[in-house]
Amino acid sequence: MNPHEDGAKREVAAALVKVLVHRRTDRGMRLEPFASRCVRAGEVHELVATDHTGTAEGTRIDRVGFLGFAEITAAGVVDRGDEVWIGPRRVGVVLGFDACHTPNHYNVLIHADPVPTGRDLELLPEERVVFRQGSAEAVADLFPGSFAENTEECPI
């Protein structure tokens, strides 16, 4: 959620297709420069929890808990600051994206503290995943300095 640019949007819905149960403290993911990504119905993306809060491009993400893979069932836009719900659980807030496995899938990095795994949350395949628009105030508190008016020109 960037209050300089974003209006209302619909929720992005998905279904959990595989639960992951491990964690790492040396993963070495890198935050992409983009604060949002469009996702299409049928795509599968990995959900990864982290306690990191840095939003600068290239920020190294080491402490992670793997939640699982989710198939997008209703396309849309996933933004930094979106709340992530799996079943009745509010898991955390989208921090950003790691693209080390693209074009196969994105790692959607979800801020959560403490960092859970799929096992910790007792996740099950087919549980509903929802990315719900967060508030600008909540995002500013969690990721200070992450908002900027987009003034860059397209390179083409």
PDB file of C-alpha atoms in Angstrom:
ATOM      1  CA  MET A   1       0.000   0.000   0.000  1.00  0.00           C
ATOM      2  CA  ASN A   2       1.518   3.248  -1.183  1.00  0.00           C
ATOM      3  CA  PRO A   3      -0.727   6.169  -0.164  1.00  0.00           C
ATOM      4  CA  HIS A   4       0.796   8.294  -2.956  1.00  0.00           C
ATOM      5  CA  GLU A   5      -0.483   5.919  -5.643  1.00  0.00           C
ATOM      6  CA  ASP A   6      -2.929   3.280  -4.432  1.00  0.00           C
ATOM      7  CA  GLY A   7      -6.712   3.293  -4.290  1.00  0.00           C
ATOM      8  CA  ALA A   8      -8.984   0.451  -3.282  1.00  0.00           C
ATOM      9  CA  LYS A   9      -8.497  -3.025  -4.739  1.00  0.00           C
ATOM     10  CA  ARG A  10     -10.063  -6.432  -4.538  1.00  0.00           C
ATOM     11  CA  GLU A  11      -8.609  -9.260  -2.499  1.00  0.00           C
ATOM     12  CA  VAL A  12      -6.276 -11.746  -4.172  1.00  0.00           C
ATOM     13  CA  ALA A  13      -7.399 -15.283  -3.354  1.00  0.00           C
ATOM     14  CA  ALA A  14      -5.373 -18.481  -3.491  1.00  0.00           C
ATOM     15  CA  ALA A  15      -5.446 -22.062  -2.253  1.00  0.00           C
ATOM     16  CA  LEU A  16      -2.621 -23.701  -0.361  1.00  0.00           C
ATOM     17  CA  VAL A  17      -1.313 -26.562  -2.510  1.00  0.00           C
ATOM     18  CA  LYS A  18       1.682 -27.701  -0.447  1.00  0.00           C
ATOM     19  CA  VAL A  19       2.703 -27.081   3.151  1.00  0.00           C
ATOM     20  CA  LEU A  20       6.365 -26.469   4.013  1.00  0.00           C
ATOM     21  CA  VAL A  21       7.631 -27.114   7.541  1.00  0.00           C
ATOM     22  CA  HIS A  22      11.234 -25.942   7.751  1.00  0.00           C
ATOM     23  CA  ARG A  23      13.115 -22.759   8.618  1.00  0.00           C
ATOM     24  CA  ARG A  24      16.563 -21.334   7.885  1.00  0.00           C
ATOM     25  CA  THR A  25      18.757 -18.577   9.269  1.00  0.00           C
ATOM     26  CA  ASP A  26      21.064 -18.321   6.250  1.00  0.00           C
ATOM     27  CA  ARG A  27      18.701 -18.364   3.264  1.00  0.00           C
ATOM     28  CA  GLY A  28      20.188 -15.392   1.402  1.00  0.00           C
ATOM     29  CA  MET A  29      17.068 -14.272  -0.466  1.00  0.00           C
ATOM     30  CA  ARG A  30      17.210 -10.774  -1.998  1.00  0.00           C
ATOM     31  CA  LEU A  31      14.393  -8.271  -1.949  1.00  0.00           C
ATOM     32  CA  GLU A  32      13.298  -7.254  -5.450  1.00  0.00           C
ATOM     33  CA  PRO A  33      13.010  -3.522  -6.235  1.00  0.00           C
ATOM     34  CA  PHE A  34       9.259  -3.828  -6.750  1.00  0.00           C
ATOM     35  CA  ALA A  35       6.764  -3.200  -3.937  1.00  0.00           C
ATOM     36  CA  SER A  36       3.966  -4.891  -5.875  1.00  0.00           C
ATOM     37  CA  ARG A  37       3.452  -7.755  -8.312  1.00  0.00           C
ATOM     38  CA  CYS A  38       0.511  -8.691 -10.499  1.00  0.00           C
ATOM     39  CA  VAL A  39      -0.444 -12.339 -10.118  1.00  0.00           C
ATOM     40  CA  ARG A  40      -2.519 -14.412 -12.534  1.00  0.00           C
ATOM     41  CA  ALA A  41      -5.043 -17.129 -11.785  1.00  0.00           C
ATOM     42  CA  GLY A  42      -3.330 -20.491 -11.949  1.00  0.00           C
ATOM     43  CA  GLU A  43       0.128 -19.260 -10.978  1.00  0.00           C
ATOM     44  CA  VAL A  44       1.797 -20.916  -7.997  1.00  0.00           C
ATOM     45  CA  HIS A  45       3.947 -18.861  -5.602  1.00  0.00           C
ATOM     46  CA  GLU A  46       5.864 -19.751  -2.452  1.00  0.00           C
ATOM     47  CA  LEU A  47       4.897 -18.139   0.863  1.00  0.00           C
ATOM     48  CA  VAL A  48       7.853 -17.420   3.139  1.00  0.00           C
ATOM     49  CA  ALA A  49       7.687 -15.753   6.574  1.00  0.00           C
ATOM     50  CA  THR A  50      10.492 -13.531   7.860  1.00  0.00           C
ATOM     51  CA  ASP A  51      11.085 -11.081  10.697  1.00  0.00           C
ATOM     52  CA  HIS A  52      13.119  -8.740   8.471  1.00  0.00           C
ATOM     53  CA  THR A  53      11.666  -5.245   7.907  1.00  0.00           C
ATOM     54  CA  GLY A  54      14.158  -3.648   5.487  1.00  0.00           C
ATOM     55  CA  THR A  55      12.585  -2.624   2.203  1.00  0.00           C
ATOM     56  CA  ALA A  56      15.608  -1.442   0.220  1.00  0.00           C
ATOM     57  CA  GLU A  57      16.263  -3.167  -3.098  1.00  0.00           C
ATOM     58  CA  GLY A  58      18.624  -6.094  -2.584  1.00  0.00           C
ATOM     59  CA  THR A  59      18.073  -6.376   1.168  1.00  0.00           C
ATOM     60  CA  ARG A  60      19.342  -9.814   2.219  1.00  0.00           C
ATOM     61  CA  ILE A  61      16.667 -12.006   3.814  1.00  0.00           C
ATOM     62  CA  ASP A  62      18.178 -14.802   5.918  1.00  0.00           C
ATOM     63  CA  ARG A  63      15.796 -15.651   8.783  1.00  0.00           C
ATOM     64  CA  VAL A  64      12.848 -17.411   7.158  1.00  0.00           C
ATOM     65  CA  GLY A  65      10.100 -19.879   7.940  1.00  0.00           C
ATOM     66  CA  PHE A  66       8.622 -21.711   4.988  1.00  0.00           C
ATOM     67  CA  LEU A  67       4.833 -21.797   4.911  1.00  0.00           C
ATOM     68  CA  GLY A  68       4.010 -23.442   1.608  1.00  0.00           C
ATOM     69  CA  PHE A  69       2.989 -22.964  -2.002  1.00  0.00           C
ATOM     70  CA  ALA A  70      -0.285 -21.357  -3.019  1.00  0.00           C
ATOM     71  CA  GLU A  71      -2.159 -21.398  -6.326  1.00  0.00           C
ATOM     72  CA  ILE A  72      -3.709 -18.043  -7.213  1.00  0.00           C
ATOM     73  CA  THR A  73      -7.451 -18.504  -7.806  1.00  0.00           C
ATOM     74  CA  ALA A  74      -8.435 -14.840  -8.236  1.00  0.00           C
ATOM     75  CA  ALA A  75      -5.880 -12.671 -10.030  1.00  0.00           C
ATOM     76  CA  GLY A  76      -4.908  -9.241  -8.794  1.00  0.00           C
ATOM     77  CA  VAL A  77      -2.143  -7.137  -7.368  1.00  0.00           C
ATOM     78  CA  VAL A  78      -0.178  -8.131  -4.273  1.00  0.00           C
ATOM     79  CA  ASP A  79       1.375  -5.089  -2.572  1.00  0.00           C
ATOM     80  CA  ARG A  80       3.853  -4.535   0.225  1.00  0.00           C
ATOM     81  CA  GLY A  81       1.671  -4.078   3.278  1.00  0.00           C
ATOM     82  CA  ASP A  82      -1.112  -6.469   2.268  1.00  0.00           C
ATOM     83  CA  GLU A  83      -2.306  -8.635   5.127  1.00  0.00           C
ATOM     84  CA  VAL A  84      -1.889 -12.365   4.499  1.00  0.00           C
ATOM     85  CA  TRP A  85      -4.566 -14.688   5.832  1.00  0.00           C
ATOM     86  CA  ILE A  86      -4.481 -18.468   5.638  1.00  0.00           C
ATOM     87  CA  GLY A  87      -7.762 -19.944   6.771  1.00  0.00           C
ATOM     88  CA  PRO A  88      -8.760 -18.029   9.917  1.00  0.00           C
ATOM     89  CA  ARG A  89      -5.142 -17.042  10.723  1.00  0.00           C
ATOM     90  CA  ARG A  90      -3.653 -13.605  10.052  1.00  0.00           C
ATOM     91  CA  VAL A  91      -0.112 -14.756   9.225  1.00  0.00           C
ATOM     92  CA  GLY A  92       1.522 -11.366   8.665  1.00  0.00           C
ATOM     93  CA  VAL A  93       2.069  -8.538   6.189  1.00  0.00           C
ATOM     94  CA  VAL A  94       3.692  -8.687   2.742  1.00  0.00           C
ATOM     95  CA  LEU A  95       7.253  -7.321   2.900  1.00  0.00           C
ATOM     96  CA  GLY A  96       8.129  -7.892  -0.742  1.00  0.00           C
ATOM     97  CA  PHE A  97       9.305 -10.448  -3.249  1.00  0.00           C
ATOM     98  CA  ASP A  98      12.352 -12.580  -3.969  1.00  0.00           C
ATOM     99  CA  ALA A  99      12.771 -13.721  -7.573  1.00  0.00           C
ATOM    100  CA  CYS A 100      15.500 -16.359  -7.250  1.00  0.00           C
ATOM    101  CA  HIS A 101      13.141 -19.026  -8.656  1.00  0.00           C
ATOM    102  CA  THR A 102      11.436 -16.990 -11.401  1.00  0.00           C
ATOM    103  CA  PRO A 103      10.059 -17.653 -13.913  1.00  0.00           C
ATOM    104  CA  ASN A 104       8.948 -20.756 -12.014  1.00  0.00           C
ATOM    105  CA  HIS A 105       7.549 -18.791  -9.044  1.00  0.00           C
ATOM    106  CA  TYR A 106       8.083 -15.800  -6.749  1.00  0.00           C
ATOM    107  CA  ASN A 107       8.877 -16.114  -3.077  1.00  0.00           C
ATOM    108  CA  VAL A 108       6.316 -13.852  -1.432  1.00  0.00           C
ATOM    109  CA  LEU A 109       8.052 -12.577   1.702  1.00  0.00           C
ATOM    110  CA  ILE A 110       5.665 -12.084   4.613  1.00  0.00           C
ATOM    111  CA  HIS A 111       6.719 -10.168   7.703  1.00  0.00           C
ATOM    112  CA  ALA A 112       5.809 -12.116  10.857  1.00  0.00           C
ATOM    113  CA  ASP A 113       7.459 -11.988  14.273  1.00  0.00           C
ATOM    114  CA  PRO A 114       8.050 -14.604  15.558  1.00  0.00           C
ATOM    115  CA  VAL A 115       8.722 -16.396  12.262  1.00  0.00           C
ATOM    116  CA  PRO A 116       6.354 -19.364  11.840  1.00  0.00           C
ATOM    117  CA  THR A 117       6.546 -22.390   9.554  1.00  0.00           C
ATOM    118  CA  GLY A 118       3.640 -24.253   8.021  1.00  0.00           C
ATOM    119  CA  ARG A 119       3.956 -26.831  10.790  1.00  0.00           C
ATOM    120  CA  ASP A 120       3.833 -24.162  13.509  1.00  0.00           C
ATOM    121  CA  LEU A 121       0.574 -22.844  12.062  1.00  0.00           C
ATOM    122  CA  GLU A 122      -0.815 -26.367  11.457  1.00  0.00           C
ATOM    123  CA  LEU A 123      -1.511 -25.447   7.830  1.00  0.00           C
ATOM    124  CA  LEU A 124      -3.322 -27.894   5.562  1.00  0.00           C
ATOM    125  CA  PRO A 125      -3.491 -28.252   1.761  1.00  0.00           C
ATOM    126  CA  GLU A 126      -6.539 -26.532   0.206  1.00  0.00           C
ATOM    127  CA  GLU A 127      -6.777 -23.911   2.924  1.00  0.00           C
ATOM    128  CA  ARG A 128      -7.853 -20.541   1.517  1.00  0.00           C
ATOM    129  CA  VAL A 129      -5.146 -17.861   1.275  1.00  0.00           C
ATOM    130  CA  VAL A 130      -6.143 -14.202   1.006  1.00  0.00           C
ATOM    131  CA  PHE A 131      -4.022 -11.133   0.345  1.00  0.00           C
ATOM    132  CA  ARG A 132      -6.057  -8.253   1.773  1.00  0.00           C
ATOM    133  CA  GLN A 133      -5.176  -4.564   1.339  1.00  0.00           C
ATOM    134  CA  GLY A 134      -3.413  -3.181   4.403  1.00  0.00           C
ATOM    135  CA  SER A 135      -3.689   0.331   5.774  1.00  0.00           C
ATOM    136  CA  ALA A 136      -1.113   3.010   4.998  1.00  0.00           C
ATOM    137  CA  GLU A 137      -0.701   3.713   8.715  1.00  0.00           C
ATOM    138  CA  ALA A 138       0.060   0.101   9.579  1.00  0.00           C
ATOM    139  CA  VAL A 139       2.562  -0.168   6.739  1.00  0.00           C
ATOM    140  CA  ALA A 140       4.309   3.085   7.749  1.00  0.00           C
ATOM    141  CA  ASP A 141       4.669   1.764  11.303  1.00  0.00           C
ATOM    142  CA  LEU A 142       6.045  -1.611  10.168  1.00  0.00           C
ATOM    143  CA  PHE A 143       8.210  -0.466   7.240  1.00  0.00           C
ATOM    144  CA  PRO A 144       9.179   3.174   7.942  1.00  0.00           C
ATOM    145  CA  GLY A 145      10.478   5.113   4.966  1.00  0.00           C
ATOM    146  CA  SER A 146       9.193   2.591   2.438  1.00  0.00           C
ATOM    147  CA  PHE A 147       6.757   4.977   0.703  1.00  0.00           C
ATOM    148  CA  ALA A 148       7.868   7.152  -2.147  1.00  0.00           C
ATOM    149  CA  GLU A 149       6.022   8.773  -4.964  1.00  0.00           C
ATOM    150  CA  ASN A 150       6.956   6.938  -8.145  1.00  0.00           C
ATOM    151  CA  THR A 151       8.647   9.553 -10.324  1.00  0.00           C
ATOM    152  CA  GLU A 152      10.788   7.238 -12.448  1.00  0.00           C
ATOM    153  CA  GLU A 153      10.275   7.110 -16.183  1.00  0.00           C
ATOM    154  CA  CYS A 154       9.887   3.812 -17.982  1.00  0.00           C
ATOM    155  CA  PRO A 155      13.162   2.846 -19.684  1.00  0.00           C
ATOM    156  CA  ILE A 156      11.552   2.251 -23.091  1.00  0.00           C
TER     157      ILE A 156
END
